[in-house]
Coordinates of C-alpha atoms in Angstrom, one line a residue:
M81 CA 31.1 -3.0 151.6
S82 CA 31.2 -2.0 147.9
K83 CA 32.0 -4.6 145.3
V84 CA 34.2 -2.2 143.3
C85 CA 38.0 -2.4 142.9
E86 CA 39.7 0.7 144.4
M87 CA 42.4 0.8 141.7
C88 CA 40.7 0.3 138.4
G89 CA 37.0 0.7 139.3
K90 CA 35.9 -2.7 138.0
G91 CA 32.5 -3.6 139.4
P92 CA 29.6 -6.1 139.0
V93 CA 28.1 -6.8 135.6
V94 CA 24.7 -8.3 134.8
V95 CA 24.7 -11.1 132.1
N96 CA 22.2 -13.5 130.7
S97 CA 22.5 -17.3 131.5
V98 CA 20.9 -19.0 128.4
V99 CA 19.7 -22.6 128.7
R100 CA 19.2 -24.5 125.4
R101 CA 18.0 -28.0 124.5
G102 CA 17.8 -30.1 121.4
K103 CA 20.2 -31.3 118.8
A104 CA 22.0 -28.9 116.4
R105 CA 21.0 -28.9 112.7
A106 CA 24.6 -29.6 111.6
A107 CA 24.4 -32.8 113.7
G108 CA 21.1 -33.9 112.1
G109 CA 18.6 -32.4 114.5
V110 CA 16.0 -29.8 114.1
G111 CA 18.0 -27.0 115.8
R112 CA 18.7 -25.9 119.3
K113 CA 15.8 -24.1 121.2
V114 CA 16.2 -21.6 124.0
T115 CA 14.2 -22.8 127.0
G116 CA 15.2 -20.2 129.6
V117 CA 17.0 -16.9 130.1
T118 CA 18.0 -15.9 133.6
K119 CA 19.9 -12.8 134.6
T120 CA 22.9 -13.5 136.7
R121 CA 25.4 -11.1 138.4
Q122 CA 29.1 -11.5 138.0
V123 CA 31.2 -9.8 140.7
P124 CA 35.0 -9.1 140.5
N125 CA 37.4 -11.2 142.6
L126 CA 38.4 -8.6 145.2
Q127 CA 41.3 -9.3 147.6
P128 CA 42.5 -7.2 150.6
L129 CA 45.9 -5.7 150.1
T130 CA 48.0 -3.5 152.4
V131 CA 49.6 -0.6 150.5
T132 CA 52.0 1.9 152.0
R133 CA 51.4 5.5 150.8
G134 CA 53.4 8.3 152.2
G135 CA 54.5 6.2 155.2
I136 CA 50.9 5.3 156.1
S137 CA 49.7 1.7 155.7
L138 CA 46.3 1.5 154.0
R139 CA 44.2 -1.6 153.5
V140 CA 42.5 -1.5 150.0
R141 CA 40.3 -4.0 148.2
V142 CA 41.6 -4.6 144.7
C143 CA 40.8 -7.1 142.0
T144 CA 43.3 -9.9 141.3
K145 CA 44.5 -8.3 138.0
C146 CA 45.5 -5.1 139.8
R147 CA 47.0 -7.1 142.6
R148 CA 49.3 -9.0 140.2
S149 CA 50.3 -5.8 138.5
L150 CA 51.4 -4.3 141.8
I151 CA 53.4 -7.3 143.2

C-alpha cells in the first residue's frame, strides 16, 4: 500500500528532529547547543473514501484536506 494521496499526490517527507540543550543567551545563558539531529519521516493522514465515478463505486485513499474539500 502506497502512502500517497490519490487526489493531490501528497506523500511522505523526511525532516530533521533537532534536540537542543542549555539556556538561551537572551535569558542569561551561554547559548543553546545542538546535541542530536535525527531524521524522521512524516506521512500524510490518509483516509479511505468511497467515490462514485460514472455509476461505479471506487474506494480511494485520500488525505484529510482533500476529503474535506470533497464533502
